[in-house]
Amino acid sequence: MESLVSTEWLEGELGAPDLRVIDASFFLSAEGRDARAEYEAGHIPGAVFMDIDEIADPSNPAPHMFRPEHKFASRMQSLGLGDGNRFVVYDNSPLHSAARGWFMLKSFGAHFVAILDGGLEKWKAEGRPLETGKPQVRHAHFTAALDDTVIADKAYVSGIVHSDGHEIVDARSAARFTGEEAEPRPGLEAGHIPGSKNLPQGKLFNPDNSWKQGDTLRRAFEEAGVDLSKPLVTTCGSGITACVLLFGAHLLGKEDMKLYDGSWSEWGADPATPKAVGPA
């Protein structure tokens, strides 16, 4: 299965016994939208709802941090997601949060994980089928084995600030990156990690919400000043949209990359970390 699948392909595969479809929509509280309620009002047939807030580690003060392996496995099992399944993740969010679902599943050892190109927006625009409510799911067995080499912590990022050998790329909006716009979460300084580049995640998509690909996608990274020949660390507000950049780089064949899971929610809250404001 390819990492990016079309709406046509997915409709043709619905009902396959090994296929599991996942709605990973997520919204910031300021948007005033309820992802679970929207899922229950209309989703791709058979899809289950992955609550990104619920899957996060509640013991960590930073939001959306990875849970321990056994707890992640338990959440997946309760959704009927098991070993040997093919997973297709989609969203209906301007944050393109399906990429977070993709990254978590891959990081914990799932082999066959794809994102639906264009998400629910494209699916609905094409008049494809929807269902409402919550599907009945059968408990599955999910073996979680976290590849911690794809996760960067604050100490790691602190060690590569201004390093010529790495690229740190921030998926937040330009106004949040430069510090012109206040952070939506209280207690955070404005600005960005010194030496980082800014590539707002929305720049990786076409007007119909499909992913840019090939040279068009590569150009988005180049225009942000990102050298994809260097090891890549992505960051954002809380580790959600940073995964969009990881998936975009993955589509270009890149493998040496990490997510700074704490992102600005951790970095911006720590008075000891260096901060920069203004353009990169």
GROMACS .gro file of C-alpha atoms in nm:
model
  280
    1MET     CA    1   0.000   0.000   0.000
    2GLU     CA    2   0.131   0.345  -0.089
    3SER     CA    3   0.176   0.608   0.184
    4LEU     CA    4  -0.075   0.837   0.011
    5VAL     CA    5  -0.395   0.684  -0.128
    6SER     CA    6  -0.670   0.836  -0.341
    7THR     CA    7  -1.037   0.868  -0.255
    8GLU     CA    8  -1.115   0.642  -0.552
    9TRP     CA    9  -0.881   0.374  -0.422
   10LEU     CA   10  -1.022   0.387  -0.071
   11GLU     CA   11  -1.385   0.364  -0.181
   12GLY     CA   12  -1.293   0.053  -0.379
   13GLU     CA   13  -1.124  -0.103  -0.074
   14LEU     CA   14  -1.400  -0.034   0.180
   15GLY     CA   15  -1.514  -0.358   0.339
   16ALA     CA   16  -1.181  -0.538   0.293
   17PRO     CA   17  -1.132  -0.750   0.607
   18ASP     CA   18  -0.782  -0.619   0.682
   19LEU     CA   19  -0.856  -0.251   0.619
   20ARG     CA   20  -0.911  -0.006   0.905
   21VAL     CA   21  -1.006   0.355   0.836
   22ILE     CA   22  -0.928   0.616   1.101
   23ASP     CA   23  -1.063   0.969   1.143
   24ALA     CA   24  -0.789   1.165   1.321
   25SER     CA   25  -0.947   1.510   1.299
   26PHE     CA   26  -0.825   1.756   1.560
   27PHE     CA   27  -0.903   2.122   1.624
   28LEU     CA   28  -0.758   2.391   1.847
   29SER     CA   29  -1.004   2.502   2.115
   30ALA     CA   30  -1.017   2.852   1.963
   31GLU     CA   31  -1.174   2.707   1.648
   32GLY     CA   32  -1.489   2.616   1.841
   33ARG     CA   33  -1.530   2.280   1.667
   34ASP     CA   34  -1.588   1.938   1.820
   35ALA     CA   35  -1.398   1.672   1.626
   36ARG     CA   36  -1.581   1.378   1.783
   37ALA     CA   37  -1.924   1.531   1.725
   38GLU     CA   38  -1.837   1.604   1.362
   39TYR     CA   39  -1.717   1.246   1.322
   40GLU     CA   40  -2.044   1.108   1.457
   41ALA     CA   41  -2.242   1.340   1.228
   42GLY     CA   42  -2.074   1.200   0.917
   43HIS     CA   43  -1.764   0.991   0.848
   44ILE     CA   44  -1.626   0.746   0.593
   45PRO     CA   45  -1.808   0.413   0.636
   46GLY     CA   46  -1.643   0.193   0.897
   47ALA     CA   47  -1.405   0.461   1.019
   48VAL     CA   48  -1.320   0.484   1.389
   49PHE     CA   49  -1.236   0.809   1.568
   50MET     CA   50  -0.882   0.855   1.698
   51ASP     CA   51  -0.895   1.120   1.972
   52ILE     CA   52  -0.551   1.280   1.965
   53ASP     CA   53  -0.608   1.449   2.301
   54GLU     CA   54  -0.708   1.119   2.461
   55ILE     CA   55  -0.409   0.930   2.323
   56ALA     CA   56  -0.163   1.187   2.464
   57ASP     CA   57   0.031   1.130   2.786
   58PRO     CA   58  -0.171   1.299   3.065
   59SER     CA   59   0.126   1.295   3.304
   60ASN     CA   60   0.328   1.530   3.082
   61PRO     CA   61   0.264   1.905   3.116
   62ALA     CA   62   0.323   1.953   2.743
   63PRO     CA   63   0.016   1.864   2.532
   64HIS     CA   64  -0.004   1.568   2.293
   65MET     CA   65   0.314   1.397   2.409
   66PHE     CA   66   0.357   1.029   2.319
   67ARG     CA   67   0.211   0.778   2.566
   68PRO     CA   68   0.411   0.475   2.689
   69GLU     CA   69   0.395   0.174   2.458
   70HIS     CA   70   0.148  -0.032   2.660
   71LYS     CA   71  -0.095   0.257   2.694
   72PHE     CA   72  -0.081   0.338   2.324
   73ALA     CA   73  -0.139  -0.029   2.244
   74SER     CA   74  -0.441  -0.036   2.475
   75ARG     CA   75  -0.598   0.264   2.299
   76MET     CA   76  -0.544   0.112   1.957
   77GLN     CA   77  -0.685  -0.224   2.065
   78SER     CA   78  -1.000  -0.060   2.198
   79LEU     CA   79  -1.051   0.098   1.854
   80GLY     CA   80  -1.026  -0.243   1.686
   81LEU     CA   81  -0.687  -0.160   1.534
   82GLY     CA   82  -0.459  -0.461   1.529
   83ASP     CA   83  -0.145  -0.622   1.401
   84GLY     CA   84  -0.158  -0.704   1.031
   85ASN     CA   85  -0.418  -0.439   0.950
   86ARG     CA   86  -0.378  -0.182   0.676
   87PHE     CA   87  -0.455   0.163   0.816
   88VAL     CA   88  -0.582   0.463   0.619
   89VAL     CA   89  -0.592   0.786   0.821
   90TYR     CA   90  -0.784   1.098   0.723
   91ASP     CA   91  -0.902   1.422   0.879
   92ASN     CA   92  -1.137   1.713   0.824
   93SER     CA   93  -0.914   1.975   0.982
   94PRO     CA   94  -0.716   2.275   0.857
   95LEU     CA   95  -0.435   2.137   1.076
   96HIS     CA   96  -0.414   1.825   0.855
   97SER     CA   97  -0.396   1.617   1.172
   98ALA     CA   98  -0.409   1.286   0.983
   99ALA     CA   99  -0.033   1.324   0.961
  100ARG     CA  100  -0.011   1.298   1.341
  101GLY     CA  101  -0.210   0.974   1.331
  102TRP     CA  102   0.016   0.842   1.054
  103PHE     CA  103   0.331   0.931   1.244
  104MET     CA  104   0.215   0.777   1.572
  105LEU     CA  105   0.112   0.450   1.412
  106LYS     CA  106   0.437   0.424   1.216
  107SER     CA  107   0.646   0.518   1.520
  108PHE     CA  108   0.484   0.245   1.729
  109GLY     CA  109   0.554  -0.020   1.467
  110ALA     CA  110   0.255  -0.038   1.231
  111HIS     CA  111   0.374  -0.148   0.888
  112PHE     CA  112   0.095  -0.044   0.650
  113VAL     CA  113  -0.019   0.313   0.716
  114ALA     CA  114  -0.143   0.562   0.457
  115ILE     CA  115  -0.302   0.904   0.452
  116LEU     CA  116  -0.612   0.970   0.242
  117ASP     CA  117  -0.522   1.236  -0.014
  118GLY     CA  118  -0.758   1.531   0.021
  119GLY     CA  119  -0.913   1.399   0.342
  120LEU     CA  120  -1.283   1.414   0.420
  121GLU     CA  121  -1.311   1.746   0.238
  122LYS     CA  122  -1.227   1.587  -0.097
  123TRP     CA  123  -1.426   1.271  -0.017
  124LYS     CA  124  -1.743   1.475   0.047
  125ALA     CA  125  -1.684   1.706  -0.251
  126GLU     CA  126  -1.686   1.398  -0.474
  127GLY     CA  127  -2.016   1.275  -0.328
  128ARG     CA  128  -1.872   0.957  -0.181
  129PRO     CA  129  -2.064   0.764   0.088
  130LEU     CA  130  -2.082   0.865   0.455
  131GLU     CA  131  -2.227   0.707   0.766
  132THR     CA  132  -2.325   0.850   1.103
  133GLY     CA  133  -2.294   0.738   1.463
  134LYS     CA  134  -2.026   0.507   1.601
  135PRO     CA  135  -1.946   0.168   1.444
  136GLN     CA  136  -1.930  -0.147   1.651
  137VAL     CA  137  -1.567  -0.258   1.676
  138ARG     CA  138  -1.412  -0.583   1.785
  139HIS     CA  139  -1.121  -0.563   2.029
  140ALA     CA  140  -0.793  -0.630   1.847
  141HIS     CA  141  -0.433  -0.700   1.944
  142PHE     CA  142  -0.187  -0.422   1.867
  143THR     CA  143   0.182  -0.474   1.941
  144ALA     CA  144   0.342  -0.137   2.014
  145ALA     CA  145   0.721  -0.105   1.985
  146LEU     CA  146   0.823   0.260   1.982
  147ASP     CA  147   1.111   0.362   1.757
  148ASP     CA  148   1.248   0.637   1.979
  149THR     CA  149   1.504   0.736   1.715
  150VAL     CA  150   1.229   0.934   1.539
  151ILE     CA  151   1.152   1.146   1.848
  152ALA     CA  152   1.363   1.445   1.952
  153ASP     CA  153   1.348   1.580   2.306
  154LYS     CA  154   1.438   1.927   2.433
  155ALA     CA  155   1.795   1.826   2.514
  156TYR     CA  156   1.850   1.695   2.162
  157VAL     CA  157   1.711   2.011   2.001
  158SER     CA  158   1.917   2.230   2.236
  159GLY     CA  159   2.224   2.050   2.110
  160ILE     CA  160   2.161   2.127   1.743
  161VAL     CA  161   2.051   2.491   1.768
  162HIS     CA  162   2.250   2.680   1.502
  163SER     CA  163   2.406   2.354   1.387
  164ASP     CA  164   2.510   2.362   1.021
  165GLY     CA  165   2.461   1.986   1.010
  166HIS     CA  166   2.084   1.985   1.081
  167GLU     CA  167   1.766   2.159   0.977
  168ILE     CA  168   1.500   2.256   1.235
  169VAL     CA  169   1.178   2.343   1.056
  170ASP     CA  170   0.872   2.501   1.221
  171ALA     CA  171   0.523   2.428   1.080
  172ARG     CA  172   0.344   2.716   1.254
  173SER     CA  173   0.213   3.024   1.074
  174ALA     CA  174   0.459   3.297   0.981
  175ALA     CA  175   0.304   3.536   1.235
  176ARG     CA  176   0.350   3.291   1.522
  177PHE     CA  177   0.702   3.203   1.406
  178THR     CA  178   0.814   3.567   1.398
  179GLY     CA  179   0.641   3.645   1.727
  180GLU     CA  180   0.403   3.900   1.578
  181GLU     CA  181   0.107   3.686   1.688
  182ALA     CA  182   0.063   3.565   2.045
  183GLU     CA  183   0.060   3.191   2.112
  184PRO     CA  184  -0.288   3.039   2.164
  185ARG     CA  185  -0.173   2.862   2.481
  186PRO     CA  186  -0.110   3.071   2.795
  187GLY     CA  187   0.233   3.094   2.953
  188LEU     CA  188   0.434   3.072   2.633
  189GLU     CA  189   0.679   3.329   2.503
  190ALA     CA  190   0.644   3.432   2.140
  191GLY     CA  191   0.895   3.354   1.867
  192HIS     CA  192   1.084   3.048   1.750
  193ILE     CA  193   1.383   2.823   1.812
  194PRO     CA  194   1.698   3.011   1.704
  195GLY     CA  195   1.829   2.891   1.370
  196SER     CA  196   1.503   2.724   1.270
  197LYS     CA  197   1.329   2.774   0.935
  198ASN     CA  198   0.958   2.841   0.886
  199LEU     CA  199   0.743   2.631   0.654
  200PRO     CA  200   0.374   2.676   0.742
  201GLN     CA  201   0.213   2.334   0.699
  202GLY     CA  202  -0.063   2.464   0.471
  203LYS     CA  203   0.196   2.534   0.200
  204LEU     CA  204   0.222   2.160   0.130
  205PHE     CA  205  -0.134   2.140  -0.008
  206ASN     CA  206  -0.317   2.219  -0.330
  207PRO     CA  207  -0.641   2.424  -0.337
  208ASP     CA  208  -0.851   2.104  -0.332
  209ASN     CA  209  -0.675   1.996  -0.008
  210SER     CA  210  -0.472   1.728  -0.186
  211TRP     CA  211  -0.101   1.699  -0.114
  212LYS     CA  212   0.153   1.864  -0.337
  213GLN     CA  213   0.388   1.603  -0.479
  214GLY     CA  214   0.712   1.573  -0.669
  215ASP     CA  215   0.885   1.892  -0.777
  216THR     CA  216   0.599   2.111  -0.651
  217LEU     CA  217   0.632   1.965  -0.303
  218ARG     CA  218   1.011   1.986  -0.311
  219ARG     CA  219   0.986   2.352  -0.413
  220ALA     CA  220   0.785   2.430  -0.098
  221PHE     CA  221   1.077   2.312   0.115
  222GLU     CA  222   1.333   2.489  -0.101
  223GLU     CA  223   1.143   2.820  -0.088
  224ALA     CA  224   1.150   2.798   0.292
  225GLY     CA  225   1.528   2.760   0.276
  226VAL     CA  226   1.522   2.398   0.390
  227ASP     CA  227   1.808   2.178   0.276
  228LEU     CA  228   1.662   1.827   0.263
  229SER     CA  229   2.006   1.671   0.234
  230LYS     CA  230   2.056   1.743   0.607
  231PRO     CA  231   1.895   1.554   0.897
  232LEU     CA  232   1.558   1.714   0.969
  233VAL     CA  233   1.382   1.797   1.295
  234THR     CA  234   1.030   1.936   1.272
  235THR     CA  235   0.846   2.140   1.532
  236CYS     CA  236   0.522   2.337   1.570
  237GLY     CA  237   0.295   2.437   1.858
  238SER     CA  238   0.231   2.099   2.018
  239GLY     CA  239   0.360   1.830   1.782
  240ILE     CA  240   0.055   1.803   1.552
  241THR     CA  241   0.134   2.004   1.239
  242ALA     CA  242   0.506   1.923   1.265
  243CYS     CA  243   0.399   1.576   1.148
  244VAL     CA  244   0.267   1.732   0.826
  245LEU     CA  245   0.621   1.839   0.740
  246LEU     CA  246   0.748   1.490   0.826
  247PHE     CA  247   0.496   1.329   0.594
  248GLY     CA  248   0.577   1.577   0.316
  249ALA     CA  249   0.947   1.500   0.348
  250HIS     CA  250   0.860   1.128   0.357
  251LEU     CA  251   0.681   1.165   0.022
  252LEU     CA  252   1.009   1.300  -0.115
  253GLY     CA  253   1.193   0.990   0.007
  254LYS     CA  254   1.353   1.139   0.317
  255GLU     CA  255   1.423   0.910   0.612
  256ASP     CA  256   1.666   1.090   0.847
  257MET     CA  257   1.414   1.301   1.036
  258LYS     CA  258   1.269   1.344   1.384
  259LEU     CA  259   0.969   1.506   1.550
  260TYR     CA  260   1.033   1.744   1.837
  261ASP     CA  261   0.730   1.621   2.026
  262GLY     CA  262   0.735   1.891   2.295
  263SER     CA  263   0.755   2.161   2.028
  264TRP     CA  264   0.687   2.523   2.123
  265SER     CA  265   0.452   2.422   2.408
  266GLU     CA  266   0.761   2.290   2.588
  267TRP     CA  267   1.031   2.516   2.445
  268GLY     CA  268   0.834   2.841   2.480
  269ALA     CA  269   0.735   2.762   2.839
  270ASP     CA  270   1.094   2.713   2.956
  271PRO     CA  271   1.263   3.042   3.053
  272ALA     CA  272   1.603   2.874   3.010
  273THR     CA  273   1.567   2.796   2.639
  274PRO     CA  274   1.687   3.053   2.384
  275LYS     CA  275   1.421   3.221   2.173
  276ALA     CA  276   1.433   3.429   1.857
  277VAL     CA  277   1.181   3.670   1.708
  278GLY     CA  278   1.144   3.812   1.360
  279PRO     CA  279   1.206   3.633   1.029
  280ALA     CA  280   1.449   3.340   1.012
   0.00000   0.00000   0.00000
